[in-house]
Short mmCIF file of C-alpha atoms in Angstrom, two decimals:
data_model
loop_
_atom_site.label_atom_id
_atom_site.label_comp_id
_atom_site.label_asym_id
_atom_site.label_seq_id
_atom_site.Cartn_x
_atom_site.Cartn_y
_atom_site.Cartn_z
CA UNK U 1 0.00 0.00 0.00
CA UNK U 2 0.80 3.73 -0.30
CA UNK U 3 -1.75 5.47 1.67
CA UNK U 4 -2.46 4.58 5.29
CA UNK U 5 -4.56 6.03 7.79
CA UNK U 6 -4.96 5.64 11.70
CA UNK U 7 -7.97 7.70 11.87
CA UNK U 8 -5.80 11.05 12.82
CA UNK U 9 -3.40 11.13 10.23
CA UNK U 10 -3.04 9.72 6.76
CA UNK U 11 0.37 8.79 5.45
CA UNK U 12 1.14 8.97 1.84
CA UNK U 13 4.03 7.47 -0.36
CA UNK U 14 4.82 9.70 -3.22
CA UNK U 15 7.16 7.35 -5.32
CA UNK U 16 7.80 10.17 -7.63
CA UNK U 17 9.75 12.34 -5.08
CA UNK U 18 10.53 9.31 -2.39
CA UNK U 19 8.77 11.10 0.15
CA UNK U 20 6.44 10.09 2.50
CA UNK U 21 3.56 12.80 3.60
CA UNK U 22 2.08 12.89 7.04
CA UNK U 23 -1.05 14.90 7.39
CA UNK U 24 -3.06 15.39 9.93
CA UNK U 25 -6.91 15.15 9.52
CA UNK U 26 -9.20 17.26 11.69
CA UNK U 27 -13.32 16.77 10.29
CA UNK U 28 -12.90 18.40 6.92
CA UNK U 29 -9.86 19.60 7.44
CA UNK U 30 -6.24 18.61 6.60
CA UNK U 31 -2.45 19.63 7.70
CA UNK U 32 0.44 18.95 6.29
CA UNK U 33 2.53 17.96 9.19
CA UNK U 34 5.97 16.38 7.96
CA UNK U 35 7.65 14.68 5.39
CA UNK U 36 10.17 11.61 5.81
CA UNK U 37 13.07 11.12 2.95
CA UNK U 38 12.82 7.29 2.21
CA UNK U 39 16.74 7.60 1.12
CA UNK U 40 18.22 4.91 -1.22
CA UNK U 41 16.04 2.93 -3.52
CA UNK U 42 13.05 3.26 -5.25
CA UNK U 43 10.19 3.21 -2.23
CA UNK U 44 7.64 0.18 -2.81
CA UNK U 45 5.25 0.13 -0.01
CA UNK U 46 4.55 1.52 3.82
CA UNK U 47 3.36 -0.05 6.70
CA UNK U 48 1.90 1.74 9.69
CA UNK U 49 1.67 0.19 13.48
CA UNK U 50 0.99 2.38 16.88
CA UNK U 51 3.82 4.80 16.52
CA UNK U 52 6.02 3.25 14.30
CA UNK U 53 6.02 3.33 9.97
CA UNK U 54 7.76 1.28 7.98
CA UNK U 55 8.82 1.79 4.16
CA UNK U 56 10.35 -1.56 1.95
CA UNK U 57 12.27 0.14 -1.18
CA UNK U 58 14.16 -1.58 -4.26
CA UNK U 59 17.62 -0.33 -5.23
CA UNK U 60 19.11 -1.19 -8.57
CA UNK U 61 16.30 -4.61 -8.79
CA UNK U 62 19.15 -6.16 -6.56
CA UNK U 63 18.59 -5.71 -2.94
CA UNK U 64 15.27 -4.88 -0.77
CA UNK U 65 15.51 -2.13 1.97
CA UNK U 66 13.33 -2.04 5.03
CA UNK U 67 13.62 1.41 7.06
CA UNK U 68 11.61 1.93 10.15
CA UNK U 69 10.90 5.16 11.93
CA UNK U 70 9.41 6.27 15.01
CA UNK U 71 6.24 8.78 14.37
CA UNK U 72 5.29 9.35 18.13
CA UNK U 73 5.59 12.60 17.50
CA UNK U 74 4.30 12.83 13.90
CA UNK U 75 5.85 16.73 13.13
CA UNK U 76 9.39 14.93 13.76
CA UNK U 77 9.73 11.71 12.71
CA UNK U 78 12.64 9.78 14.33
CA UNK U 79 14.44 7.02 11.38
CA UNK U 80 15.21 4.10 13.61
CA UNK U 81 16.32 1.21 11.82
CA UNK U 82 17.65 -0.33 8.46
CA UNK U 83 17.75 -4.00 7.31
CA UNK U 84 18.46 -5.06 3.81
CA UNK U 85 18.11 -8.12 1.69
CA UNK U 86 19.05 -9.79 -1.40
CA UNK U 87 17.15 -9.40 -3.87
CA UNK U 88 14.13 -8.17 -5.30
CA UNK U 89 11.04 -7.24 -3.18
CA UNK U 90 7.91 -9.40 -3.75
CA UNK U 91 5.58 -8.71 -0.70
CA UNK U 92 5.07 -7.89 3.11
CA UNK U 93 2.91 -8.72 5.59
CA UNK U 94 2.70 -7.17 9.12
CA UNK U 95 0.83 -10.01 11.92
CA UNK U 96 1.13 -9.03 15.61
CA UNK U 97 3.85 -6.61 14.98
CA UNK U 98 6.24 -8.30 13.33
CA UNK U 99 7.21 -7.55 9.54
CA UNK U 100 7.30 -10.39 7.28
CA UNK U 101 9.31 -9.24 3.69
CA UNK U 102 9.87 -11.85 1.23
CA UNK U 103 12.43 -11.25 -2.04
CA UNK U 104 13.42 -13.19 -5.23
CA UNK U 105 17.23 -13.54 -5.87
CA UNK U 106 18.30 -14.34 -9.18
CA UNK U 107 21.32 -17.14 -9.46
CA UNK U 108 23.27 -16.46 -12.35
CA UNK U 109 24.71 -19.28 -14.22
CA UNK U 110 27.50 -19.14 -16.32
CA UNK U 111 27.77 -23.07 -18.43
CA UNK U 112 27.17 -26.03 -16.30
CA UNK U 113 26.56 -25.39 -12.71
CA UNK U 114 28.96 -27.33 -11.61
CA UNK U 115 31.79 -24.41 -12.69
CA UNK U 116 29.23 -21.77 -11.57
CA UNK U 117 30.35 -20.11 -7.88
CA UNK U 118 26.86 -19.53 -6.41
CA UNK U 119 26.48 -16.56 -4.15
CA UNK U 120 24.60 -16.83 -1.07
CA UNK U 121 22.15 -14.29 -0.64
CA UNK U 122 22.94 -11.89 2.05
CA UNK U 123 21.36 -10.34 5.03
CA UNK U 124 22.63 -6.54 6.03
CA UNK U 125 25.88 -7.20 3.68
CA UNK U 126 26.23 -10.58 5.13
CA UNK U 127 25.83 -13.71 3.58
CA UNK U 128 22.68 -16.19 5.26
CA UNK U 129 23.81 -19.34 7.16
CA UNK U 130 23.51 -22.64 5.77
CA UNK U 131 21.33 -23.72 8.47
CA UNK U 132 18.71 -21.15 7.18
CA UNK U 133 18.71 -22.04 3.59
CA UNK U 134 15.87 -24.80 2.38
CA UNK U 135 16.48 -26.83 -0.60
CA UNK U 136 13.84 -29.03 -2.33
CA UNK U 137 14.58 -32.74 -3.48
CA UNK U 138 13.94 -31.34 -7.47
CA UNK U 139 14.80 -27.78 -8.26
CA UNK U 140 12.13 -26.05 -11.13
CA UNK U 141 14.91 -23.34 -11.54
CA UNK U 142 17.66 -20.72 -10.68
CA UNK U 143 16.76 -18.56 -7.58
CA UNK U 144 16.96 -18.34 -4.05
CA UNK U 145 12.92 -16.86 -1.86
CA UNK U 146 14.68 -14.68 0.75
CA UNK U 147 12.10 -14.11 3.75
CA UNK U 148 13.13 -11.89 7.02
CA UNK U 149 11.34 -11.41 9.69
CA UNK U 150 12.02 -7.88 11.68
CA UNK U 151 10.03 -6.61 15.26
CA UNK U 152 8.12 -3.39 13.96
CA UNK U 153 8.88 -1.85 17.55
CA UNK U 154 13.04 -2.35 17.51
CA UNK U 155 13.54 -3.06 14.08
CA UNK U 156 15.83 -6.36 15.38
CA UNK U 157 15.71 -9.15 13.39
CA UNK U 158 13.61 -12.33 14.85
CA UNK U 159 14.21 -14.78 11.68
CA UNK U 160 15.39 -15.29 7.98
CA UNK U 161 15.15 -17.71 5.84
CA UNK U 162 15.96 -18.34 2.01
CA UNK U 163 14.33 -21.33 0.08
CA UNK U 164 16.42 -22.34 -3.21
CA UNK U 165 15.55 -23.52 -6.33
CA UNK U 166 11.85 -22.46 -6.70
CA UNK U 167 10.49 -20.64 -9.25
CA UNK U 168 10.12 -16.85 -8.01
CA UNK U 169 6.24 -17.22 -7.44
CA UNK U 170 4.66 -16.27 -4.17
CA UNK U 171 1.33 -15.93 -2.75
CA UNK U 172 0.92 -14.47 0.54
CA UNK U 173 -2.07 -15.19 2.92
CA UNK U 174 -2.88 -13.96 6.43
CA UNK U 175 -0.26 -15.88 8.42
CA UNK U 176 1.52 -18.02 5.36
CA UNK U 177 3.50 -17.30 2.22
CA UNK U 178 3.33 -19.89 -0.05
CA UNK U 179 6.41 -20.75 -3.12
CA UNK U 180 5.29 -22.28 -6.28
CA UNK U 181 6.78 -23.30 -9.54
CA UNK U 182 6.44 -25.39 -12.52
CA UNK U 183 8.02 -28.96 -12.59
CA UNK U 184 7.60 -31.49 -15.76
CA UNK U 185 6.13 -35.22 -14.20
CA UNK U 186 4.91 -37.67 -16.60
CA UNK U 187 5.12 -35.73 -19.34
CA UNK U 188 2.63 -33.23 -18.12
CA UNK U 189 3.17 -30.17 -15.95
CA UNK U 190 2.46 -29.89 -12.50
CA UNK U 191 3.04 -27.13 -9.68
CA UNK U 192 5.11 -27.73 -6.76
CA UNK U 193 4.26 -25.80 -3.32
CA UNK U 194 6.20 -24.95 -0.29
CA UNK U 195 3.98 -23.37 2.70
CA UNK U 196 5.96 -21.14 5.08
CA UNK U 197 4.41 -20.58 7.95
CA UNK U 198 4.62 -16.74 9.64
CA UNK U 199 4.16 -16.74 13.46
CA UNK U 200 5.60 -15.16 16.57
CA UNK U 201 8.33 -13.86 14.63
CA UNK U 202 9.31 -17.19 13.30
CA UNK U 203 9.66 -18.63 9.27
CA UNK U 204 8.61 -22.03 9.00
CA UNK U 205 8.37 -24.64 6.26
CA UNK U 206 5.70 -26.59 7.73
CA UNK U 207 4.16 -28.24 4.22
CA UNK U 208 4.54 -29.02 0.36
CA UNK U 209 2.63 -30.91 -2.12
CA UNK U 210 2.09 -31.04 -6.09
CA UNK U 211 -0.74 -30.75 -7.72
CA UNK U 212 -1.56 -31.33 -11.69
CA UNK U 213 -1.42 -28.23 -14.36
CA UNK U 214 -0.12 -24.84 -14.31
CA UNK U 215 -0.77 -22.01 -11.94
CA UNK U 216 -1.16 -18.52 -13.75
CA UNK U 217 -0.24 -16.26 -10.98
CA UNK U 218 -0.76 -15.32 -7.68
CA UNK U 219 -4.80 -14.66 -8.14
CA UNK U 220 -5.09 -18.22 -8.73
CA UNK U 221 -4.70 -18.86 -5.06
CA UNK U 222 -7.38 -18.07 -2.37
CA UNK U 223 -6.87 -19.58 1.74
CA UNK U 224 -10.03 -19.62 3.82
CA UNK U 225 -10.46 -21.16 6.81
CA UNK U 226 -7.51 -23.04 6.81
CA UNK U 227 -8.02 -24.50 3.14
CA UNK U 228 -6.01 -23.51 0.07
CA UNK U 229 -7.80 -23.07 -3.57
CA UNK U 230 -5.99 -23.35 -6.05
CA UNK U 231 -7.34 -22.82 -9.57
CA UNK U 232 -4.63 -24.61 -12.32
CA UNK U 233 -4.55 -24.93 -16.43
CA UNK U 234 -3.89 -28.55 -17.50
CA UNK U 235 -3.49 -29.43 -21.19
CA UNK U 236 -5.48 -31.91 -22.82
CA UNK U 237 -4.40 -34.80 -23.71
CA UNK U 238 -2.75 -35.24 -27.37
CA UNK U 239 -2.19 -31.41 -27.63
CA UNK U 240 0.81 -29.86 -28.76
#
């Protein structure tokens, strides 16, 4: 989103100028109040919580910033934190004050992979432990699913996590993000999905299946009281 509201004041990304407005609302009335800089990057998307906003911005398609500021007192915003990760920013999602920000990594492959050095993706400059990187039995294709999870309130990290090999498809749902991608079986098509759960500050892959046919994109997905709906394409059979 780039407008947000807490009944008092509405906040307002202006990508154009990579400022974001906060203005005070008062019946029919409105006041500019202040303006916050987002800095490097192209600014995405804000988040507002109690006293604390949040922008995610893109620089150069290669790394996603997260930049949290205190607003308690809204004519003087305070910048707080900064947390960066590879790659490119995808979504967010903000459940009981943590901020869940998921990115797609490109791995670039140079011949066989075998001579190829892969880079890890990194976290603040740093490259992610092994221990926090998931990889799947069959991989669908080049790329690493970065996922951080940051406390709104301190900016501190609480978890990270980076899934490889899955085709840079997400979905996210209240309190899961789900990875898909195509993968050839029996000479037909089918999807392959990771769940990752999103709670108390925590990333976990908690669940996976295939299903037949091809997903179109994210709107193909719905979750509802704990069920997943999935609507897919499958070819008929004997066409090219």
């Amino acid at each position: 989103d780039i407008v947000k509201t807490d009944g008092k004041y509405i906040y307002s990304l202006d990508r154009s100028s990579k400022r974001i407005h906060i203005t005070a609302v008062d019946g029919d009335k409105l006041q500019s109040v202040s303006a916050i800089n987002t800095g490097e990057g192209m600014p995405k998307e804000i988040l507002v919580r109690g006293d604390r906003l949040a922008v995610i911005s893109v620089a150069d398609a290669s790394k996603t910033i997260i930049r949290i500021y205190g607003i308690s007192d809204r004519t003087s915003p305070e910048f707080l934190a900064e947390r960066t990760q590879s790659g490119e920013y995808v979504t967010v999602r903000e459940i009981g004050g943590i901020i869940y920000c998921a990115s797609i990594c490109g791995i670039p492959l140079y011949g066989h992979i075998e001579d190829t050095d892969i880079g890890l993706p990194q976290i603040n400059g740093s490259d992610i432990d092994c221990g926090s990187i998931l990889i799947p039995e069959e991989a669908q294709c080049a790329s690493f699913s970065v996922i951080t999870a940051l406390d709104f309130e301190t900016g501190s990290e609480t978890d990270r996590l980076a899934f490889a090999g899955v085709a840079a498809n997400i979905f996210a749902a209240e309190g899961n993000i789900y990875l898909y991608g195509r993968k050839s079986a029996n000479d037909e098509t089918h999807t392959a999905i990771y769940r990752i759960a999103l709670e108390n500050g925590k990333t976990v892959q908690n669940g996976e299946a295939e299903i037949p046919g091809v997903v179109k994109d994210q709107f193909s997905f719905d979750e509802s009281e704990g069920r997943l709906r999935i609507a897919t394409t499958r070819r008929a059979a004997g066409t090219a």
